[in-house]
mmCIF file of N, CA and C in Angstrom:
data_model
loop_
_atom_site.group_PDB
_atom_site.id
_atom_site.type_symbol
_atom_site.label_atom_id
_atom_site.label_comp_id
_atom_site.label_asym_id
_atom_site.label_seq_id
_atom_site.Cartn_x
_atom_site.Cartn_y
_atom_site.Cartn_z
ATOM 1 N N UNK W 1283 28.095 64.936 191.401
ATOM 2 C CA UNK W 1283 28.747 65.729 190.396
ATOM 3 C C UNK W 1283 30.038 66.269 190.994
ATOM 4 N N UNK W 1284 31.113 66.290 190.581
ATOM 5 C CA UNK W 1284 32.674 66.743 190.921
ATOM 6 C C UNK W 1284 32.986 67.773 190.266
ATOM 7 N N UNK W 1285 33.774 68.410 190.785
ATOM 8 C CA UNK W 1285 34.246 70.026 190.028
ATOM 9 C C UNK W 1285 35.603 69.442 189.793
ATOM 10 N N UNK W 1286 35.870 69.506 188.698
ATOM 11 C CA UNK W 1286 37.100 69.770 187.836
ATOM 12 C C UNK W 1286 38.119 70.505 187.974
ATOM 13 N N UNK W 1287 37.347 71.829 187.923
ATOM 14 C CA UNK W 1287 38.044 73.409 187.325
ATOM 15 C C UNK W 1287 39.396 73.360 188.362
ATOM 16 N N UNK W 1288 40.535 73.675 187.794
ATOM 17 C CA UNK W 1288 41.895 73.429 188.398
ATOM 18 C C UNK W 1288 41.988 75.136 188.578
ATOM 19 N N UNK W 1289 41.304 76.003 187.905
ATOM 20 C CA UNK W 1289 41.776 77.542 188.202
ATOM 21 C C UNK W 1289 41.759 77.492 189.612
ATOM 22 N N UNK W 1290 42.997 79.264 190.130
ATOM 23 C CA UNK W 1290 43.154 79.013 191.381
ATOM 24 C C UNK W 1290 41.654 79.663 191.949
ATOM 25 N N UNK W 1291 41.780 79.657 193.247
ATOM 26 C CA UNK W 1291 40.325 80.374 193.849
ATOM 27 C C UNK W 1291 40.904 80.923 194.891
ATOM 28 N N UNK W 1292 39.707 81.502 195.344
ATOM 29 C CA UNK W 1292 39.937 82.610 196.568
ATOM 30 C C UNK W 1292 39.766 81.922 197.982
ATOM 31 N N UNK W 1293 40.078 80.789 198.154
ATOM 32 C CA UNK W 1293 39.852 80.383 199.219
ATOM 33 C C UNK W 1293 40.637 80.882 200.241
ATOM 34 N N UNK W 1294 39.773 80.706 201.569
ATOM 35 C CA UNK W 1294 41.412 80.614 202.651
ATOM 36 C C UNK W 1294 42.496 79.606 202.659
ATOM 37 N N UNK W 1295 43.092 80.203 202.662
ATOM 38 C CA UNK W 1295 44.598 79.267 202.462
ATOM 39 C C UNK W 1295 45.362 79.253 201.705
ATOM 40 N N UNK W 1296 44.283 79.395 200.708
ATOM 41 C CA UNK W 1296 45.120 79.786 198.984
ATOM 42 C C UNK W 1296 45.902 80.495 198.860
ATOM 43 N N UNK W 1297 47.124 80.793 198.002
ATOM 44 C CA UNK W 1297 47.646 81.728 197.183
ATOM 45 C C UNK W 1297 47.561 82.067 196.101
ATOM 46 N N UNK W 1298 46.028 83.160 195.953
ATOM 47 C CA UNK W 1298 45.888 83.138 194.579
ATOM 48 C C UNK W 1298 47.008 84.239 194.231
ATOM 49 N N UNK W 1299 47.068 85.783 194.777
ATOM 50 C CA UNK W 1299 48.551 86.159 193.500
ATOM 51 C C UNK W 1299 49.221 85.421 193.100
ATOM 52 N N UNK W 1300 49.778 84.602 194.178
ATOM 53 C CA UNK W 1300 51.492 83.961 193.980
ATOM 54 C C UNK W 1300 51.292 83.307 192.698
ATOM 55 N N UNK W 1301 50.118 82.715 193.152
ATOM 56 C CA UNK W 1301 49.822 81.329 191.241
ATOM 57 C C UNK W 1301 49.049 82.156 190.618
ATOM 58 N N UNK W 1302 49.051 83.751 190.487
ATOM 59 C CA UNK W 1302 48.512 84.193 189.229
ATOM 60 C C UNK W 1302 49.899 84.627 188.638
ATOM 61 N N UNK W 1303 50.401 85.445 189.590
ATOM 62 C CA UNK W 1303 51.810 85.439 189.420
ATOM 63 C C UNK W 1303 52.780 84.641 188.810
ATOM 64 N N UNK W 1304 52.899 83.248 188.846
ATOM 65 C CA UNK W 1304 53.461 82.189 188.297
ATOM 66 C C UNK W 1304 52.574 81.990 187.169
ATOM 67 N N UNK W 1305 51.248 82.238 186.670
ATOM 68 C CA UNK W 1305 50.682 82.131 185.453
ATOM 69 C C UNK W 1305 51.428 83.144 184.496
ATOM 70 N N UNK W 1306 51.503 84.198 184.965
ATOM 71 C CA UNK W 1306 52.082 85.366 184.175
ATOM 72 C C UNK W 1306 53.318 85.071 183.236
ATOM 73 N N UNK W 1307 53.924 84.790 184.655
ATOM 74 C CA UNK W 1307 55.670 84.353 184.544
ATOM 75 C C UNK W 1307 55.561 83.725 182.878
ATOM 76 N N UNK W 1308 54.688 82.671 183.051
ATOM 77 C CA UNK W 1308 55.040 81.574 181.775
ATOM 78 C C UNK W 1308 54.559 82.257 180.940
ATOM 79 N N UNK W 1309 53.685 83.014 180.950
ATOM 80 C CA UNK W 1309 53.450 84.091 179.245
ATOM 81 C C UNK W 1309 54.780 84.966 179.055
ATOM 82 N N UNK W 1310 55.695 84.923 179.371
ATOM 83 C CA UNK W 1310 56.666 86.119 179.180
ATOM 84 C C UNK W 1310 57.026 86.390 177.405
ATOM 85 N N UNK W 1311 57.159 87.785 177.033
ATOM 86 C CA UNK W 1311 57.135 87.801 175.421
ATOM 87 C C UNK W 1311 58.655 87.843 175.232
ATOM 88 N N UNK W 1312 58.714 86.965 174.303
ATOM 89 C CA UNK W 1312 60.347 86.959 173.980
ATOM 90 C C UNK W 1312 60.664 87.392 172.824
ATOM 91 N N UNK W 1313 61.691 87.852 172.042
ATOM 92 C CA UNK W 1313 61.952 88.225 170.482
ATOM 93 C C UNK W 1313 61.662 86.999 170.256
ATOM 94 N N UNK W 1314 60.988 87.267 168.310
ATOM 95 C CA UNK W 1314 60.093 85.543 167.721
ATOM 96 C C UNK W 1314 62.048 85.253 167.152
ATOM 97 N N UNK W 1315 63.361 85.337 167.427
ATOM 98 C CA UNK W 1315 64.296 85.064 166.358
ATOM 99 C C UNK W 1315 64.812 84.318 167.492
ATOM 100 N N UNK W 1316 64.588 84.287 169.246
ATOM 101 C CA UNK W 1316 65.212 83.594 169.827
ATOM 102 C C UNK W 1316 66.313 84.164 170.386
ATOM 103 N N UNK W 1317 66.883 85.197 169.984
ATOM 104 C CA UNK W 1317 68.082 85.688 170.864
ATOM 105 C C UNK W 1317 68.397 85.822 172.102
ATOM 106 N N UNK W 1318 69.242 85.739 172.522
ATOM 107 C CA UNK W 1318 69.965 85.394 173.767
ATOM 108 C C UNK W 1318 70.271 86.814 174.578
ATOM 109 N N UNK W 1319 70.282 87.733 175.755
ATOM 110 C CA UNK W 1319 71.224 88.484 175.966
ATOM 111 C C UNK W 1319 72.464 88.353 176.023
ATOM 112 N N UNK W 1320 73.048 89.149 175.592
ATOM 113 C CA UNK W 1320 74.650 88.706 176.040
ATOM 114 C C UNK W 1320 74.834 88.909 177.504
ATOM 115 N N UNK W 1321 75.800 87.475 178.650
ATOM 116 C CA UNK W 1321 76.055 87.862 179.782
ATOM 117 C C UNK W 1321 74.624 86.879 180.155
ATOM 118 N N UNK W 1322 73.830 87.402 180.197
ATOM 119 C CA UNK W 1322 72.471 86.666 181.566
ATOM 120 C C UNK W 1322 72.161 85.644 181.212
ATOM 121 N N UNK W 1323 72.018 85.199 179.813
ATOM 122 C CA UNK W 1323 71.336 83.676 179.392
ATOM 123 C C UNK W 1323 70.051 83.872 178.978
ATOM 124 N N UNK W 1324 69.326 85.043 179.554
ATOM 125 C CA UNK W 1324 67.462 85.268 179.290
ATOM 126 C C UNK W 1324 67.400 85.465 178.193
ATOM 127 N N UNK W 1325 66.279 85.261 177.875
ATOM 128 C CA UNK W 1325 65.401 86.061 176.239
ATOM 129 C C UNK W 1325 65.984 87.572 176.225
ATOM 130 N N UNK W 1326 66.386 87.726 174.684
ATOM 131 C CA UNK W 1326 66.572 88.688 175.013
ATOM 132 C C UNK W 1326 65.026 90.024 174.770
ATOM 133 N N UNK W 1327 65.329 91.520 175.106
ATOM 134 C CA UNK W 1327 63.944 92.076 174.811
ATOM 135 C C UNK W 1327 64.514 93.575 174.334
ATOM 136 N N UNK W 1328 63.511 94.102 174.136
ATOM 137 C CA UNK W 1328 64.048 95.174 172.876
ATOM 138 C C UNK W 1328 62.849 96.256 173.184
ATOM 139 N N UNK W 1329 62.592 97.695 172.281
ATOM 140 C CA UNK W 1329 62.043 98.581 172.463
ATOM 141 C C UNK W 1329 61.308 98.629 171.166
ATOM 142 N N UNK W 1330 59.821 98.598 171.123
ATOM 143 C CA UNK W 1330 59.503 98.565 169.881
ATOM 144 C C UNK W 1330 59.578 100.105 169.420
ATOM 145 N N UNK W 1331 59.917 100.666 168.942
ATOM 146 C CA UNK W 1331 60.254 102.056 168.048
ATOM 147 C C UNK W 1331 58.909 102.350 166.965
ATOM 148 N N UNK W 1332 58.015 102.898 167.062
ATOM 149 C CA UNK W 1332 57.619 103.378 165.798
ATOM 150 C C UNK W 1332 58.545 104.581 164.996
ATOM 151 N N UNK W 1333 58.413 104.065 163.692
ATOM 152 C CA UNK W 1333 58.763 105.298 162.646
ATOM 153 C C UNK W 1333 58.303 106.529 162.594
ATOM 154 N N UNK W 1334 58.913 107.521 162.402
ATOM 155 C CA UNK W 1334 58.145 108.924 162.862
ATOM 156 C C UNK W 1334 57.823 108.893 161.438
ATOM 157 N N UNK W 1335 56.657 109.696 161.060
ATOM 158 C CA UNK W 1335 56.248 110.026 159.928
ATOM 159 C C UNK W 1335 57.359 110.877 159.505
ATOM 160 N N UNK W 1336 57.675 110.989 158.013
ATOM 161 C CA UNK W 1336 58.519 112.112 157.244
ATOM 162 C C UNK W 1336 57.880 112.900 156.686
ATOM 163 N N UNK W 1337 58.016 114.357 157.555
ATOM 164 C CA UNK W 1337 57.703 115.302 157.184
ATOM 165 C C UNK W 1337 57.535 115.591 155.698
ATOM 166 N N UNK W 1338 56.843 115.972 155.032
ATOM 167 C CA UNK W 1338 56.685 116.507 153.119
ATOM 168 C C UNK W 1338 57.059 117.478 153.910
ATOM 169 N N UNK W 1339 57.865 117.843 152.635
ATOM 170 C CA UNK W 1339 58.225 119.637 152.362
ATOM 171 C C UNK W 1339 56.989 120.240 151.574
ATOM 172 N N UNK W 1340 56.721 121.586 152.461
ATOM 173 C CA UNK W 1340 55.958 122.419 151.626
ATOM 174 C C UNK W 1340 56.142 122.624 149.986
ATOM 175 N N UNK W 1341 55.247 122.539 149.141
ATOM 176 C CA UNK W 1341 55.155 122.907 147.660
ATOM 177 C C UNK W 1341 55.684 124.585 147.421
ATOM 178 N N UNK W 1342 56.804 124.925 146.622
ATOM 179 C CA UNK W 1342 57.566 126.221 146.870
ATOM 180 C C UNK W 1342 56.786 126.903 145.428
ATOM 181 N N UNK W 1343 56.846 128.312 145.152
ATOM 182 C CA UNK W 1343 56.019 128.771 144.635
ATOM 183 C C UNK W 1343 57.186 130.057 144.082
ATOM 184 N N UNK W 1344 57.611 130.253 143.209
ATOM 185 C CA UNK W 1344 58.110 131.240 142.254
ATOM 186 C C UNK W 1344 57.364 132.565 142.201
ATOM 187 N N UNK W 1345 57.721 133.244 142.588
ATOM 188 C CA UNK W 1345 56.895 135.169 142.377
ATOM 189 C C UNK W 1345 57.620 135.579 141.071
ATOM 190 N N UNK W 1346 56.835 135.685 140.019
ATOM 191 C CA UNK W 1346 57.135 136.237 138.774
ATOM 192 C C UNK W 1346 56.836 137.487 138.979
ATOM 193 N N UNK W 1347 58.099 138.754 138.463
ATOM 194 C CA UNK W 1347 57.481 139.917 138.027
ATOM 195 C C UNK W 1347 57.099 140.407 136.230
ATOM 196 N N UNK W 1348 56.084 140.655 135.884
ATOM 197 C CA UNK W 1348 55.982 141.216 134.464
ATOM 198 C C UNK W 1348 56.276 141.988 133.887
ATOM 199 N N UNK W 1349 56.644 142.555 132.956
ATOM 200 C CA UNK W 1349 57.163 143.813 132.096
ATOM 201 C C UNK W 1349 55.926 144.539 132.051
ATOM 202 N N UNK W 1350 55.990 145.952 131.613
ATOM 203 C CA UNK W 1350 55.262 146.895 131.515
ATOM 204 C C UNK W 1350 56.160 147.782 131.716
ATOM 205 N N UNK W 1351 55.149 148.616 130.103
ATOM 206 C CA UNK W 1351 55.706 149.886 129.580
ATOM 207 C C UNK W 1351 55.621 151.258 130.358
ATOM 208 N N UNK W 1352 55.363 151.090 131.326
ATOM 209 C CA UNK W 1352 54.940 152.157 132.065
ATOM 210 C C UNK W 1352 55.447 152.234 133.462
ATOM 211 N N UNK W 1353 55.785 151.105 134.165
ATOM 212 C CA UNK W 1353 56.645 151.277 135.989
ATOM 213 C C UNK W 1353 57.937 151.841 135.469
ATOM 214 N N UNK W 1354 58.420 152.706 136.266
ATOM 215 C CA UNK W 1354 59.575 153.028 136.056
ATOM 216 C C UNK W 1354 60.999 152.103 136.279
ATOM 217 N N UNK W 1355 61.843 151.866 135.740
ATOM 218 C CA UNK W 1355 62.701 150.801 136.595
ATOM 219 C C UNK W 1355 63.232 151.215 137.529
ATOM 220 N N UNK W 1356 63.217 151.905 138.134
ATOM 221 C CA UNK W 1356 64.085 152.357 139.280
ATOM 222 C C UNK W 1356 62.567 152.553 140.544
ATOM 223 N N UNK W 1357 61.290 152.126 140.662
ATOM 224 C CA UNK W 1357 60.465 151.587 141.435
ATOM 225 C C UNK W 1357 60.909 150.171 141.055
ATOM 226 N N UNK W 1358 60.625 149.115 140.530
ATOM 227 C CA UNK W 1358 61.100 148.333 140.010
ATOM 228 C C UNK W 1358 62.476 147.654 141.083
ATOM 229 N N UNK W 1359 63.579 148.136 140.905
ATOM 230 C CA UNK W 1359 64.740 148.416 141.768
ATOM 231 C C UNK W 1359 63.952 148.202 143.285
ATOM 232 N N UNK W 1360 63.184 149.227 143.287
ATOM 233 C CA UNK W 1360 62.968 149.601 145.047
ATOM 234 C C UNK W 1360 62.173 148.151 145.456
ATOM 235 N N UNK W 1361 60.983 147.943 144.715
ATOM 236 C CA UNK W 1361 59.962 146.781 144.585
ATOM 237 C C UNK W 1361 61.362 145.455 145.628
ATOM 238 N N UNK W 1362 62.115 145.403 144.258
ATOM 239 C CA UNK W 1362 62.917 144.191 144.595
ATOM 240 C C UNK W 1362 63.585 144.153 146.009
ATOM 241 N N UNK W 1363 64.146 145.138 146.197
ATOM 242 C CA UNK W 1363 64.744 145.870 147.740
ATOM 243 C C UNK W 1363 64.826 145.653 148.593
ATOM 244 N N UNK W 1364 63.332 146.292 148.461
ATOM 245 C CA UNK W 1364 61.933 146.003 149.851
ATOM 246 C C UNK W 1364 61.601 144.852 150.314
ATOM 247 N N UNK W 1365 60.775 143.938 149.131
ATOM 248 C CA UNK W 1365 59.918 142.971 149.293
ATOM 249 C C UNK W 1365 60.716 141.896 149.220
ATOM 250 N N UNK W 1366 62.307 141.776 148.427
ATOM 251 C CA UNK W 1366 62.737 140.215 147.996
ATOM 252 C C UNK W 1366 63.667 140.529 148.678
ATOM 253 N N UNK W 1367 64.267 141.373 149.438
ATOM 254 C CA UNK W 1367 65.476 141.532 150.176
ATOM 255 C C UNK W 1367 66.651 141.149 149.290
ATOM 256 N N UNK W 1368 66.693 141.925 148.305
ATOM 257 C CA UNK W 1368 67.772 142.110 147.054
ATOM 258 C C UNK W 1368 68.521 143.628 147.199
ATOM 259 N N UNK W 1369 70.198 142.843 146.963
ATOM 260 C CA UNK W 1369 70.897 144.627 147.425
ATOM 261 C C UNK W 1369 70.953 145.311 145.825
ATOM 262 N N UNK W 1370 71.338 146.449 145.472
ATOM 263 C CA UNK W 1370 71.120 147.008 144.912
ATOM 264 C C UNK W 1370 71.429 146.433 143.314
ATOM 265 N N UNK W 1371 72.544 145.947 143.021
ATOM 266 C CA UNK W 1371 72.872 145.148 142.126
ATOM 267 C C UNK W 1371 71.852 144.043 141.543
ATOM 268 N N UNK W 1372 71.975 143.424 142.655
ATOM 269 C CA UNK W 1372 70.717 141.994 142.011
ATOM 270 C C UNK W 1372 69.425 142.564 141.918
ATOM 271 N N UNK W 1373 69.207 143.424 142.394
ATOM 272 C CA UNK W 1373 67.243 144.135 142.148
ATOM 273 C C UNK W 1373 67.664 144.497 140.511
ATOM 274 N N UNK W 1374 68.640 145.323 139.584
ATOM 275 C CA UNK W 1374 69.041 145.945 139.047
ATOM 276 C C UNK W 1374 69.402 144.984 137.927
ATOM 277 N N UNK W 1375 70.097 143.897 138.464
ATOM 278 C CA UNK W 1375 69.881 142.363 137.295
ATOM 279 C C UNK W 1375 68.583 141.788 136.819
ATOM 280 N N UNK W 1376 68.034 141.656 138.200
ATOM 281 C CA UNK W 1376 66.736 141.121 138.212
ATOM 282 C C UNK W 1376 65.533 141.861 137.113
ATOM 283 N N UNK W 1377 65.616 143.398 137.688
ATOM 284 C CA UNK W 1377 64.835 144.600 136.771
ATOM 285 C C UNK W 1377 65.269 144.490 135.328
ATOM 286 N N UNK W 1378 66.404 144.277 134.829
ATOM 287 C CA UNK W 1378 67.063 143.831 133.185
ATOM 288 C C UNK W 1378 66.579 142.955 132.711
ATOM 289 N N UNK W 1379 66.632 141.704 133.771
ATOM 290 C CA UNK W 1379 65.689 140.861 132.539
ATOM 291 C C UNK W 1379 64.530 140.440 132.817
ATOM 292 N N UNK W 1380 63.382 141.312 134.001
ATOM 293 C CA UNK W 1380 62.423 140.937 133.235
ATOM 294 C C UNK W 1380 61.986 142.325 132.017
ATOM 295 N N UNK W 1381 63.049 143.477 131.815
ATOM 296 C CA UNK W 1381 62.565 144.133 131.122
ATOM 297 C C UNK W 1381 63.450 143.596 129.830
ATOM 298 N N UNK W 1382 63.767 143.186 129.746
ATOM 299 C CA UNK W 1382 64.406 142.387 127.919
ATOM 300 C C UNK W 1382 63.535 141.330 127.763
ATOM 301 N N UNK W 1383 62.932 140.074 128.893
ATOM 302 C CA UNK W 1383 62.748 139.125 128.551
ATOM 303 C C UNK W 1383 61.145 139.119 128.374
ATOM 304 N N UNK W 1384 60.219 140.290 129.484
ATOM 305 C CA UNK W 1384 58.661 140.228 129.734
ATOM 306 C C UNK W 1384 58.614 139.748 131.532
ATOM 307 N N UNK W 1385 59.799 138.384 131.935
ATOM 308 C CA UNK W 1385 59.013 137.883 133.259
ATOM 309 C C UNK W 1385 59.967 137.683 133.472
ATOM 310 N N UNK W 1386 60.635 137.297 135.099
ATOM 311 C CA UNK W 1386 61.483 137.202 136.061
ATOM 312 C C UNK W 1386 61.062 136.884 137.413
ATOM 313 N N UNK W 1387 62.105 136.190 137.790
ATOM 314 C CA UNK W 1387 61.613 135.185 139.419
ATOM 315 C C UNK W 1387 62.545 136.450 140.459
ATOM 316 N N UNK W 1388 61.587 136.867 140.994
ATOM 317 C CA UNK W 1388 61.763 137.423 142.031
ATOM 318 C C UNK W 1388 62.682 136.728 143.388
ATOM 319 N N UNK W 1389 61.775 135.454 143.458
ATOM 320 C CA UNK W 1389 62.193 134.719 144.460
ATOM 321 C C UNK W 1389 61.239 133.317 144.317
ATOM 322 N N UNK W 1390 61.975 132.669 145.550
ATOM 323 C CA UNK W 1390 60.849 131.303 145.637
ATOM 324 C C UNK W 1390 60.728 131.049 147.037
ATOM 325 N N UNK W 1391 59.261 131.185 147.484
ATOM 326 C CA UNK W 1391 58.646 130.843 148.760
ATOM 327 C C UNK W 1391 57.885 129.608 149.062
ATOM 328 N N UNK W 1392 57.278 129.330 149.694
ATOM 329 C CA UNK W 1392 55.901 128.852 150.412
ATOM 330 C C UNK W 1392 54.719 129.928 149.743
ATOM 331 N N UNK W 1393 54.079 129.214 149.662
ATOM 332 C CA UNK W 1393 52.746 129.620 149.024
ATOM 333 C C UNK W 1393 52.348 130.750 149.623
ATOM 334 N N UNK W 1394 52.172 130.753 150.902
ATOM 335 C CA UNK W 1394 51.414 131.897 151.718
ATOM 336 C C UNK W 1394 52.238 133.242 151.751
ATOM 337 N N UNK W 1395 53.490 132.481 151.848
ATOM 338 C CA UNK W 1395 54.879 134.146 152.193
ATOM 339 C C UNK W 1395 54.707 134.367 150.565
ATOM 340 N N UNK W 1396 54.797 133.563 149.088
ATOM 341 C CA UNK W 1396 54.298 134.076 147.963
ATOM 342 C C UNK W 1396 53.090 135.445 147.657
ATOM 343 N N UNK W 1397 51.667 134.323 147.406
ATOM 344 C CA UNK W 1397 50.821 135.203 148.090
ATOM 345 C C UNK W 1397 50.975 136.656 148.738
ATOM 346 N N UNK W 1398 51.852 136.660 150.044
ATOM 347 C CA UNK W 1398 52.169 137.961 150.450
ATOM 348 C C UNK W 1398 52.835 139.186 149.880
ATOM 349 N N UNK W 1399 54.161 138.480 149.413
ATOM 350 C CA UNK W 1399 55.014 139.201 148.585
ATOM 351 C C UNK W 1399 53.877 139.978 147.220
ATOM 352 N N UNK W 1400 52.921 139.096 146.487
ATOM 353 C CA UNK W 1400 52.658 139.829 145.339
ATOM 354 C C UNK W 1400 51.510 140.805 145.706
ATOM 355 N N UNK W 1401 51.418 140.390 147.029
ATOM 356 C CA UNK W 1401 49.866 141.379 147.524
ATOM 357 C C UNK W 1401 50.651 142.582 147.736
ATOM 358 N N UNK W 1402 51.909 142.519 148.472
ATOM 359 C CA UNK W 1402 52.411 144.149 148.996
ATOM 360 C C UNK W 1402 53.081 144.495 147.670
ATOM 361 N N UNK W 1403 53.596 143.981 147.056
ATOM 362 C CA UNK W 1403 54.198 144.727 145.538
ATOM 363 C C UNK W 1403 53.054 145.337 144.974
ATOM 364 N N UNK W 1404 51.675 144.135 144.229
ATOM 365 C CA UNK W 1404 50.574 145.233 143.530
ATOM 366 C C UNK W 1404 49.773 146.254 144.651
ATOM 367 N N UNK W 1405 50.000 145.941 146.292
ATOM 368 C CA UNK W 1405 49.547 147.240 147.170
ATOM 369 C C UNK W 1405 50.317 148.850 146.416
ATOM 370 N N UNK W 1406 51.509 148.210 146.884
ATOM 371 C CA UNK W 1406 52.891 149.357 146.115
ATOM 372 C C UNK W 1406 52.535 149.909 144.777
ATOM 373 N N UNK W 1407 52.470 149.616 143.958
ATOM 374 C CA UNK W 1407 52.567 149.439 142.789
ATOM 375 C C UNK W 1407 51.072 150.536 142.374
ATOM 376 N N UNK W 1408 49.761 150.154 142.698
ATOM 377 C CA UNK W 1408 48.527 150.657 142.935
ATOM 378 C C UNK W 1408 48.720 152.161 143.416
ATOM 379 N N UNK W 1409 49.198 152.494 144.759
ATOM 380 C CA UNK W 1409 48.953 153.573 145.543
ATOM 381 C C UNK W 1409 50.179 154.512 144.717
ATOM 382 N N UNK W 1410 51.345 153.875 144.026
ATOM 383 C CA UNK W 1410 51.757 154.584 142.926
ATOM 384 C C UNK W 1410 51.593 154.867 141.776
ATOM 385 N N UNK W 1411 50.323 154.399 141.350
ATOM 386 C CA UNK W 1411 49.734 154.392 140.401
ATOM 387 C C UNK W 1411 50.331 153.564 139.242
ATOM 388 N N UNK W 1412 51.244 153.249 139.080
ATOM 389 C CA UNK W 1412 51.903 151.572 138.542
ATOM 390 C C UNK W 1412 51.311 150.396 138.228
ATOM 391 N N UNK W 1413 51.145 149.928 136.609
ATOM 392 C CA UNK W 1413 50.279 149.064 136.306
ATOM 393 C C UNK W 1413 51.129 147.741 136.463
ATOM 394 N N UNK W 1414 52.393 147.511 137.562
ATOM 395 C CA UNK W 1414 53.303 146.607 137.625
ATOM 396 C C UNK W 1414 52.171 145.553 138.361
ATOM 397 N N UNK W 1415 53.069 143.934 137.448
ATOM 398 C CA UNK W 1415 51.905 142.538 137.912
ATOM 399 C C UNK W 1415 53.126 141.989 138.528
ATOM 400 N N UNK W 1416 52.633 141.099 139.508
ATOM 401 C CA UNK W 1416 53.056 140.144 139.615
ATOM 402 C C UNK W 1416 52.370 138.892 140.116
ATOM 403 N N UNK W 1417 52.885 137.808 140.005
ATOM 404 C CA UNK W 1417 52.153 136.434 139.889
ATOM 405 C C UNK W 1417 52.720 135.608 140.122
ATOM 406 N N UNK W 1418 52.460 134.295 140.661
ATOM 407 C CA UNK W 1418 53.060 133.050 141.521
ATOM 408 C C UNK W 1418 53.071 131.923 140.353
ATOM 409 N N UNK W 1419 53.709 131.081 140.503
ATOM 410 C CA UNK W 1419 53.787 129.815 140.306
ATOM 411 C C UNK W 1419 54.435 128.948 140.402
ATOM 412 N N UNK W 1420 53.830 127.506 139.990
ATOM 413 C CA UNK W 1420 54.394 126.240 141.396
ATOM 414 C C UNK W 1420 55.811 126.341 140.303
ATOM 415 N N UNK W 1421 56.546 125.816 141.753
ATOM 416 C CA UNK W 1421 58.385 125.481 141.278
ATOM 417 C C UNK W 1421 58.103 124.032 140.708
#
């Protein structure tokens, strides 16, 4: 019976790196389009890049304030001030129409800084005894 098998072996004498080494060589990965470097003549080779995911923008959220016959507008005024960082004028626009219209956008956040804003206004609003609402919704 004769052995065939041409793989290299570990014998003495052998060079198995060198001819694993030269096995390697001939797998080399080249671009599949064939390009050339410019200057050397070799395959050319490249950096594969993944795409970064694109960030979504957070879903933004409108703070409505409500009318009621009973907050004074000039808490109202302060409300806006405080909490929406409005100077005296625009709290004072803002306070006009939601008292002509019933409702008015305070501002537009992120859900959670939303949320916050209407928790410390009806906090405010409560400990002044003020039946003033306010309420979120999606932009």
């Amino acid at each position: 019976m004769t052995h065939t098998d041409k793989r290299p072996t570990m014998q003495p004498g052998t060079n198995f790196l060198k001819d694993r080494a030269l096995a390697w060589d001939k797998l080399r990965i080249t671009l599949s389009d064939g390009d050339k470097r410019e200057g050397d003549g070799g395959p050319a080779t490249g950096v594969v890049v993944k795409p970064r995911p694109k960030t979504k923008k957070p879903a933004m959220y409108k703070v409505l304030m409500l009318n009621d016959d009973y907050t004074p507008m000039e808490f109202v005024v302060h409300v806006l001030e405080r909490f929406f960082q409005k100077n005296r004028d625009e709290a004072t626009r803002i306070m006009m129409h939601v008292h002509r219209r019933g409702v008015g956008v305070c501002g537009v956040y992120t859900y959670e800084v939303a949320e916050t804003k209407v928790t410390q206004v009806m906090d405010l609003a409560r400990q002044n005894q003020h039946p003033l609402q306010c309420t979120i919704e999606k932009e």
